[in-house]
C-alpha atoms as an extended CHARMM CRD file, in Angstrom:
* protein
*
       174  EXT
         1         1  UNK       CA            -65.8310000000      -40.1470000000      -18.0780000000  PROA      1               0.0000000000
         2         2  UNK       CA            -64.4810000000      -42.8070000000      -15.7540000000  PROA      2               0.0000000000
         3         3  UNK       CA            -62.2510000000      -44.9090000000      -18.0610000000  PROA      3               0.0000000000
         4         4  UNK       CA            -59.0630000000      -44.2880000000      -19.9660000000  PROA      4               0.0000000000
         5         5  UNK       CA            -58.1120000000      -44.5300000000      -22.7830000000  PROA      5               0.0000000000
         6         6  UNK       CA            -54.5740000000      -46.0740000000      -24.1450000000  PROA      6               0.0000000000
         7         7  UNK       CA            -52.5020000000      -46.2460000000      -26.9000000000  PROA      7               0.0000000000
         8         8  UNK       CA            -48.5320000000      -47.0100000000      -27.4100000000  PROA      8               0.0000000000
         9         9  UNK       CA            -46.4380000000      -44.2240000000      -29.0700000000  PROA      9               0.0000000000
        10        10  UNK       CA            -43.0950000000      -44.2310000000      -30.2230000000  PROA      10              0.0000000000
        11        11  UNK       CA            -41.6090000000      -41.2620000000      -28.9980000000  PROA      11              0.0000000000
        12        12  UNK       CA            -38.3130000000      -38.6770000000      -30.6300000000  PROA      12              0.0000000000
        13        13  UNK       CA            -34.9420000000      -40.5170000000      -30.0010000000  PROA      13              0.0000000000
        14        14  UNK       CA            -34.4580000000      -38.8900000000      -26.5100000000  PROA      14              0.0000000000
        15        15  UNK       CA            -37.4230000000      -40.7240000000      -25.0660000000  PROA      15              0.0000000000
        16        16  UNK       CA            -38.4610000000      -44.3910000000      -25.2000000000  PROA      16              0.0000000000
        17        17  UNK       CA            -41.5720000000      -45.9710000000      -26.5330000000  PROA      17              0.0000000000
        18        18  UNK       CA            -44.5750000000      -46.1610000000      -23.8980000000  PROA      18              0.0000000000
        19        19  UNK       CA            -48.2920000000      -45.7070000000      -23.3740000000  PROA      19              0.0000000000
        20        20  UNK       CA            -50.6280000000      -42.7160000000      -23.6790000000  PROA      20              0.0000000000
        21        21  UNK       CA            -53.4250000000      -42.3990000000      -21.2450000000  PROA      21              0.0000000000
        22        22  UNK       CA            -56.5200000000      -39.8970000000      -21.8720000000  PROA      22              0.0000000000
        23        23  UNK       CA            -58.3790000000      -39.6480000000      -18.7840000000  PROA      23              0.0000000000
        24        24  UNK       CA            -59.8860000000      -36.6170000000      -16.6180000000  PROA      24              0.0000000000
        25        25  UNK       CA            -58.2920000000      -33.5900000000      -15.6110000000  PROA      25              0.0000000000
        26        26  UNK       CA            -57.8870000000      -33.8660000000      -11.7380000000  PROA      26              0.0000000000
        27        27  UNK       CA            -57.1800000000      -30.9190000000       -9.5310000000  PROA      27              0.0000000000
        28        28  UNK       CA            -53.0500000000      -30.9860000000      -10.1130000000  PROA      28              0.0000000000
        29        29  UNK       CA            -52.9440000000      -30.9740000000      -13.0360000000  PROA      29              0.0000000000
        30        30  UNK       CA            -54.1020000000      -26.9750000000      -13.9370000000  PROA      30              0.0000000000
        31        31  UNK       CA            -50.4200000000      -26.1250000000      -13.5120000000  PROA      31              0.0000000000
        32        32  UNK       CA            -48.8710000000      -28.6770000000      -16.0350000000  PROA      32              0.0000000000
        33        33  UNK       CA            -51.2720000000      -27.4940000000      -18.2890000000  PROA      33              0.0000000000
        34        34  UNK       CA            -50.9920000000      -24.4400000000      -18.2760000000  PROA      34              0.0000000000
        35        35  UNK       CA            -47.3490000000      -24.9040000000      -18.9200000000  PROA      35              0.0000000000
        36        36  UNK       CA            -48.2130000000      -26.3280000000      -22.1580000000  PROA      36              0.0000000000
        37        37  UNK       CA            -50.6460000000      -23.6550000000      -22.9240000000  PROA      37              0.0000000000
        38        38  UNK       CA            -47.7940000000      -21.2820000000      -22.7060000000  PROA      38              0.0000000000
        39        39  UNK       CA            -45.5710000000      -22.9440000000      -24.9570000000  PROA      39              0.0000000000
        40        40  UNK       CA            -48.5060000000      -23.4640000000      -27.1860000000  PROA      40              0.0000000000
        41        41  UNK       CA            -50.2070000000      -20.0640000000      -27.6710000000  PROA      41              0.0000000000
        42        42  UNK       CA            -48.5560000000      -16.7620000000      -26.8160000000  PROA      42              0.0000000000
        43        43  UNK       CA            -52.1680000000      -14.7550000000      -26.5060000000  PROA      43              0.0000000000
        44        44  UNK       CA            -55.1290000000      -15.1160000000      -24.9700000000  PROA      44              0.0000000000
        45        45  UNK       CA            -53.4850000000      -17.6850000000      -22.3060000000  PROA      45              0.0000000000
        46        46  UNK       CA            -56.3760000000      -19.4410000000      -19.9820000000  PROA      46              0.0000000000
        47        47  UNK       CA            -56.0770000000      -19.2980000000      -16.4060000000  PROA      47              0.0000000000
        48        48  UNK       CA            -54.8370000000      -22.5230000000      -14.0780000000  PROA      48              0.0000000000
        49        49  UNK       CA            -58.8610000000      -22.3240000000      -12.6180000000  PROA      49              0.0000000000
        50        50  UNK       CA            -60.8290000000      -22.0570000000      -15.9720000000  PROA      50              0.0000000000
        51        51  UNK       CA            -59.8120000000      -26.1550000000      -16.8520000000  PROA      51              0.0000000000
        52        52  UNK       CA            -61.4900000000      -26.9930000000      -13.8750000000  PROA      52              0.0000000000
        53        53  UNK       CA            -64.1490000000      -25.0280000000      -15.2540000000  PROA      53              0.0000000000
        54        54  UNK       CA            -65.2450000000      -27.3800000000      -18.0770000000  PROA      54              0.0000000000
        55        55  UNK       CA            -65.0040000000      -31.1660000000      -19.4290000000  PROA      55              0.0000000000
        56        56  UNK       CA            -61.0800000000      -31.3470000000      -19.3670000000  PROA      56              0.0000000000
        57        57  UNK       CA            -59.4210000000      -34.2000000000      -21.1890000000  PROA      57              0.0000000000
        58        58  UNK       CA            -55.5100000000      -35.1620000000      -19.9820000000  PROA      58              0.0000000000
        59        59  UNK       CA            -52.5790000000      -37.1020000000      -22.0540000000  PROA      59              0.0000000000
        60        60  UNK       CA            -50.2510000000      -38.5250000000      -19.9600000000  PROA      60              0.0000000000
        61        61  UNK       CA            -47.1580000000      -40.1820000000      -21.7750000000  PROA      61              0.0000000000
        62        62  UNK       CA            -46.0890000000      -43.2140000000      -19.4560000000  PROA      62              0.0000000000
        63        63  UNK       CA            -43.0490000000      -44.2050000000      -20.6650000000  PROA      63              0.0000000000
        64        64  UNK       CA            -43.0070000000      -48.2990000000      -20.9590000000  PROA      64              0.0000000000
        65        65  UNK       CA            -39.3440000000      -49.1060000000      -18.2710000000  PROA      65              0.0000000000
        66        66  UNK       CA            -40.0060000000      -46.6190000000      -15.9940000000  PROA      66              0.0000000000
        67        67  UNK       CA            -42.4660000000      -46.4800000000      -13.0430000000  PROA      67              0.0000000000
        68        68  UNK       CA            -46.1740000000      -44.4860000000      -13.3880000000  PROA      68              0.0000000000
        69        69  UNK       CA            -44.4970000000      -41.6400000000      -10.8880000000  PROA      69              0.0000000000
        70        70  UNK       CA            -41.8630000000      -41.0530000000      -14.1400000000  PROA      70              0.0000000000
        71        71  UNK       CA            -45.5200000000      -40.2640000000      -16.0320000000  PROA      71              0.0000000000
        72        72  UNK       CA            -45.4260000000      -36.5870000000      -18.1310000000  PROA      72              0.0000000000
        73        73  UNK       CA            -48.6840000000      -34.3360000000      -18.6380000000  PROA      73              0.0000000000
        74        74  UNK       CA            -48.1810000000      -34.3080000000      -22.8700000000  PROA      74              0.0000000000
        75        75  UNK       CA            -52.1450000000      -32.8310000000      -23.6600000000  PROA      75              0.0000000000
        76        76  UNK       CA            -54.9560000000      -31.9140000000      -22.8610000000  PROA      76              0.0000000000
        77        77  UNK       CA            -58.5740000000      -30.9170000000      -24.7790000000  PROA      77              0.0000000000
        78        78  UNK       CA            -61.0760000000      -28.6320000000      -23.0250000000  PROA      78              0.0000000000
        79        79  UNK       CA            -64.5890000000      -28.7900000000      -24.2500000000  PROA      79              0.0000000000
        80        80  UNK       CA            -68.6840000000      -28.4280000000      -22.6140000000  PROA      80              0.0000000000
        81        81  UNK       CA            -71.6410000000      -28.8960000000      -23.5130000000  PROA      81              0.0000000000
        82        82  UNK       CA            -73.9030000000      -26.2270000000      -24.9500000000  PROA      82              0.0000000000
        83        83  UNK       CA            -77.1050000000      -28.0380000000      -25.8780000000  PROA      83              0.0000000000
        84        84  UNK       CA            -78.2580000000      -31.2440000000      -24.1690000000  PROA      84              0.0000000000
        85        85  UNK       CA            -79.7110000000      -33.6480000000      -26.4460000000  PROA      85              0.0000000000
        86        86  UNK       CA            -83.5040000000      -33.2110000000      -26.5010000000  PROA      86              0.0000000000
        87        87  UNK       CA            -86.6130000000      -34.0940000000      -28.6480000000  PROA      87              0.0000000000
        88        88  UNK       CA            -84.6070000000      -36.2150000000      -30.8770000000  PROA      88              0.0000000000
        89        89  UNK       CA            -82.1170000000      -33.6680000000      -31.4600000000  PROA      89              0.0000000000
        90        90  UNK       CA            -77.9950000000      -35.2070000000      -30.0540000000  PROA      90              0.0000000000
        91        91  UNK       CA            -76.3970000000      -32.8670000000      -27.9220000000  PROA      91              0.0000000000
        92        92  UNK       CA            -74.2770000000      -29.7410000000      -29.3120000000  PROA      92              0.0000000000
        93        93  UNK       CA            -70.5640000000      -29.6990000000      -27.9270000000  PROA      93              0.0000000000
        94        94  UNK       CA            -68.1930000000      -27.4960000000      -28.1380000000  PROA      94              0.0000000000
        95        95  UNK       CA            -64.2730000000      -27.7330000000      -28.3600000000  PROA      95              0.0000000000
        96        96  UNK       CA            -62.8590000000      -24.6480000000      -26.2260000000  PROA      96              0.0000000000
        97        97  UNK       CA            -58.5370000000      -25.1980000000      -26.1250000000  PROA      97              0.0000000000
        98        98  UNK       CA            -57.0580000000      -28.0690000000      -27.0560000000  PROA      98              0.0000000000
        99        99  UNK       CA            -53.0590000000      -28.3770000000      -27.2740000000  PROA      99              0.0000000000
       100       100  UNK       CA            -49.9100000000      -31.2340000000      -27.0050000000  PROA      100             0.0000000000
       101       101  UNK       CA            -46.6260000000      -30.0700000000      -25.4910000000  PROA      101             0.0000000000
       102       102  UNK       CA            -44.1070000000      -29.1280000000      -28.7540000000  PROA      102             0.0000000000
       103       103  UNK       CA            -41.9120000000      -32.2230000000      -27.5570000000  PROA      103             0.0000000000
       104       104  UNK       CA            -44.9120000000      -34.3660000000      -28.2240000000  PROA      104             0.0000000000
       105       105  UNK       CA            -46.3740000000      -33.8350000000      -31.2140000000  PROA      105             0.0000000000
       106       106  UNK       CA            -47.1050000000      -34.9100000000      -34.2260000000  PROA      106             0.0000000000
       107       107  UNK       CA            -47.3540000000      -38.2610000000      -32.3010000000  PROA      107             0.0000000000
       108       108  UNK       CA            -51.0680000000      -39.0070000000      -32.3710000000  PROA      108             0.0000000000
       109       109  UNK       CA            -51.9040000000      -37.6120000000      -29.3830000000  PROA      109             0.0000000000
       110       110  UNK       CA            -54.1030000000      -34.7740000000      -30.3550000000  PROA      110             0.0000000000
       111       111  UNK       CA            -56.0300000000      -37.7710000000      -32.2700000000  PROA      111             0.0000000000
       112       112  UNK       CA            -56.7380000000      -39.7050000000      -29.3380000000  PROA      112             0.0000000000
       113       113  UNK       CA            -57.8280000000      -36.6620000000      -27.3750000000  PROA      113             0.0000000000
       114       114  UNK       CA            -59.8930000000      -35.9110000000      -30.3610000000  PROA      114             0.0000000000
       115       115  UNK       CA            -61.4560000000      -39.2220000000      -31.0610000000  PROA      115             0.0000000000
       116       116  UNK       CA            -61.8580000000      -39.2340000000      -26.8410000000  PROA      116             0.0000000000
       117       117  UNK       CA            -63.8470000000      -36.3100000000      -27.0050000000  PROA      117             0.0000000000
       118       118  UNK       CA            -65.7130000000      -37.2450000000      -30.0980000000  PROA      118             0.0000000000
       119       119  UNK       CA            -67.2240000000      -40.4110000000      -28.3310000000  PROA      119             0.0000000000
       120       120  UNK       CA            -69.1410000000      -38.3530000000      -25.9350000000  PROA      120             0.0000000000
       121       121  UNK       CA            -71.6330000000      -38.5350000000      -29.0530000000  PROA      121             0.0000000000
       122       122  UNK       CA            -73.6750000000      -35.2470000000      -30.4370000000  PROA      122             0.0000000000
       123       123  UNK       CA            -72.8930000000      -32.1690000000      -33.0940000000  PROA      123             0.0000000000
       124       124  UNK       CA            -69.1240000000      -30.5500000000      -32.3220000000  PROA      124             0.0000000000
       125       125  UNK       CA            -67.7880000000      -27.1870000000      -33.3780000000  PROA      125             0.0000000000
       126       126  UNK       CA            -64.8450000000      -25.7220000000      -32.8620000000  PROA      126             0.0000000000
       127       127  UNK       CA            -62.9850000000      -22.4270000000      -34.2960000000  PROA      127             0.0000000000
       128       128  UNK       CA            -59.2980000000      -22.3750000000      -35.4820000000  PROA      128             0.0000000000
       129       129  UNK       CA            -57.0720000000      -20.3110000000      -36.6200000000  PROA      129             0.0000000000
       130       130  UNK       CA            -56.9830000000      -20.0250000000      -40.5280000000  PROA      130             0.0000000000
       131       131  UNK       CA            -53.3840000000      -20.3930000000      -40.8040000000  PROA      131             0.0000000000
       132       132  UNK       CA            -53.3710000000      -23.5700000000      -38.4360000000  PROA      132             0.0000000000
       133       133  UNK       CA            -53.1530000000      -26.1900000000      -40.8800000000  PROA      133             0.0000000000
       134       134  UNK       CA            -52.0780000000      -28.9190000000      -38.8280000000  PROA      134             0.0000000000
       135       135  UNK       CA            -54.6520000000      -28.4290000000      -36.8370000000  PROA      135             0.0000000000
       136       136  UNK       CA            -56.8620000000      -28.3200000000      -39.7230000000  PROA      136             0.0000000000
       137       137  UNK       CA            -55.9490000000      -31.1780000000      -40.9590000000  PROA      137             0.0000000000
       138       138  UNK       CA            -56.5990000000      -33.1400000000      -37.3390000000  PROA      138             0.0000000000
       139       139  UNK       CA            -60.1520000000      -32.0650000000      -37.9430000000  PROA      139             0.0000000000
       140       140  UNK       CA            -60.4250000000      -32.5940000000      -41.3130000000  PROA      140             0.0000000000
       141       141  UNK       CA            -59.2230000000      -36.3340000000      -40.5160000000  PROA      141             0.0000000000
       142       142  UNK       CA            -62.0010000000      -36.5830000000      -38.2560000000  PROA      142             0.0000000000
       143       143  UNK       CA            -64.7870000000      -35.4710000000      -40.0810000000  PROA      143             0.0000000000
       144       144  UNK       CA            -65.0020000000      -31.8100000000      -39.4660000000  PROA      144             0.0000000000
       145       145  UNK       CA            -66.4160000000      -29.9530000000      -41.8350000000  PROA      145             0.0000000000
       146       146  UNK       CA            -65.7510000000      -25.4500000000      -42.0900000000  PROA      146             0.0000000000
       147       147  UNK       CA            -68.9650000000      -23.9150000000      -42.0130000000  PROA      147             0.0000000000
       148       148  UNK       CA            -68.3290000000      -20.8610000000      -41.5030000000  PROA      148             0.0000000000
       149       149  UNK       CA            -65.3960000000      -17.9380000000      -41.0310000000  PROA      149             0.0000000000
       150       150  UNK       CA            -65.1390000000      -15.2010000000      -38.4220000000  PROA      150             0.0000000000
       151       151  UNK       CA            -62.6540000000      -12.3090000000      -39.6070000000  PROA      151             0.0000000000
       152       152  UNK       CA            -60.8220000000      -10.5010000000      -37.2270000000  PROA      152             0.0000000000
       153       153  UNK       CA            -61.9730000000      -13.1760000000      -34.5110000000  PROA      153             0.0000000000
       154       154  UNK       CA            -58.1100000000      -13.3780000000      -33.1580000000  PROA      154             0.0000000000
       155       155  UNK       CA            -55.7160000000      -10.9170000000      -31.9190000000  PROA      155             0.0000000000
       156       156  UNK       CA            -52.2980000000      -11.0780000000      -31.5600000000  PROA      156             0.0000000000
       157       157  UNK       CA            -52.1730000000      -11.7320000000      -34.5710000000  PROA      157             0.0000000000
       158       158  UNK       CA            -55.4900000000      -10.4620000000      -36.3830000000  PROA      158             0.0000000000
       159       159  UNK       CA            -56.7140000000      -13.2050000000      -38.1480000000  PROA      159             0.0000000000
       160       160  UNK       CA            -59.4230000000      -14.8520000000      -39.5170000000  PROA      160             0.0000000000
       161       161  UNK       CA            -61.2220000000      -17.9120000000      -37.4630000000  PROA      161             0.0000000000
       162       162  UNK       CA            -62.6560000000      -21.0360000000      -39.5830000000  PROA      162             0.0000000000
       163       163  UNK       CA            -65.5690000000      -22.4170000000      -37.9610000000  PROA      163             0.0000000000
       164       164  UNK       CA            -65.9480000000      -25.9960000000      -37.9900000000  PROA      164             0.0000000000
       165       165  UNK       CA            -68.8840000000      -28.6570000000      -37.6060000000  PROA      165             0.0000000000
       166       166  UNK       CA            -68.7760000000      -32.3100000000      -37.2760000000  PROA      166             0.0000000000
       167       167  UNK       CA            -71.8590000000      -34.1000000000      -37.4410000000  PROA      167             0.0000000000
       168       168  UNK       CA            -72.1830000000      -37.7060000000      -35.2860000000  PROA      168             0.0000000000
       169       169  UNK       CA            -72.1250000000      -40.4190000000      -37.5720000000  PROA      169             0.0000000000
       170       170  UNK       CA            -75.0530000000      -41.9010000000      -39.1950000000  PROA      170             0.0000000000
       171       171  UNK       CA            -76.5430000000      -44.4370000000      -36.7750000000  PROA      171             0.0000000000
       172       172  UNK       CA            -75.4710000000      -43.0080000000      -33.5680000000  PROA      172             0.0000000000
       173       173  UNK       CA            -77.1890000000      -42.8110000000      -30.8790000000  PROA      173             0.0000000000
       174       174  UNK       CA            -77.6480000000      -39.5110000000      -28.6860000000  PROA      174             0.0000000000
């Protein structure tokens, strides 16, 4: 994935309006990440070298006066592909760790990291934690469906998993 993808945000009072860009991880960026990993989940924390590892997604908040060095790390989505398309069949993807800095969200960008993702085309799933429900309803917004639960699947808390499924839309092409 070569291009990026942009949208303008408004921002909380403390910062100004200005663009969001989705584009690749690139080798720097592990340790902002994982920053926001940290602040995000307090279990089962990735490493700096396992978003190299995969198809890693990046949301960088540009804010619109200031210069692209001012530019903050504010997402990311991790995913891979488990099935190549074949015989007719689209590709199966899944959704590993996907997570916006606390200052950012409820902003949009874990939609446009979603809906970035989602354009690679095929079948996505994804687990999430039961109680999550803004996560939930991300997914739910874009078409996933739960087909399935895994009890016990997290520690720290114990808790149930939801597994979810989104189909590509009708017409698509693999």
């Amino acid at each position: 994935m070569t291009q990026s993808s942009q949208a303008s945000v408004s921002q909380p009072d403390s910062l100004e309006a200005g663009t969001i860009i989705i584009r690749p991880c690139m080798p720097g960026d592990p340790p902002l990440l994982l920053r926001i990993e940290q602040k995000s989940f307090h279990t089962d924390l990735w490493s700096e070298g396992d978003f190299l590892k995969y198809d890693c997604l990046v949301a960088v908040y540009r804010p619109a006066a200031l210069s692209t060095t001012d530019s903050v790390v504010a997402g990311f989505l991790v995913s891979h592909e488990v099935c190549p398309s074949q015989d007719g069949q689209p590709a199966e993807r899944e959704i590993l760790n996907i997570a916006v800095d606390p200052e950012f969200r409820r902003r949009g960008i874990g939609h446009l990291l979603l809906a970035k993702e989602l354009a690679r085309g095929g079948i996505h799933f994804l687990e999430v934690r039961e109680s999550n429900a803004a996560a939930r309803e991300l997914y739910d917004r874009q078409g996933f469906e739960t087909v399935g639960r895994r009890k016990a699947y997290y520690d720290h808390p114990r808790e149930t998993a939801m597994l979810m499924r989104r189909e590509p839309p009708q017409g698509a092409g693999l």
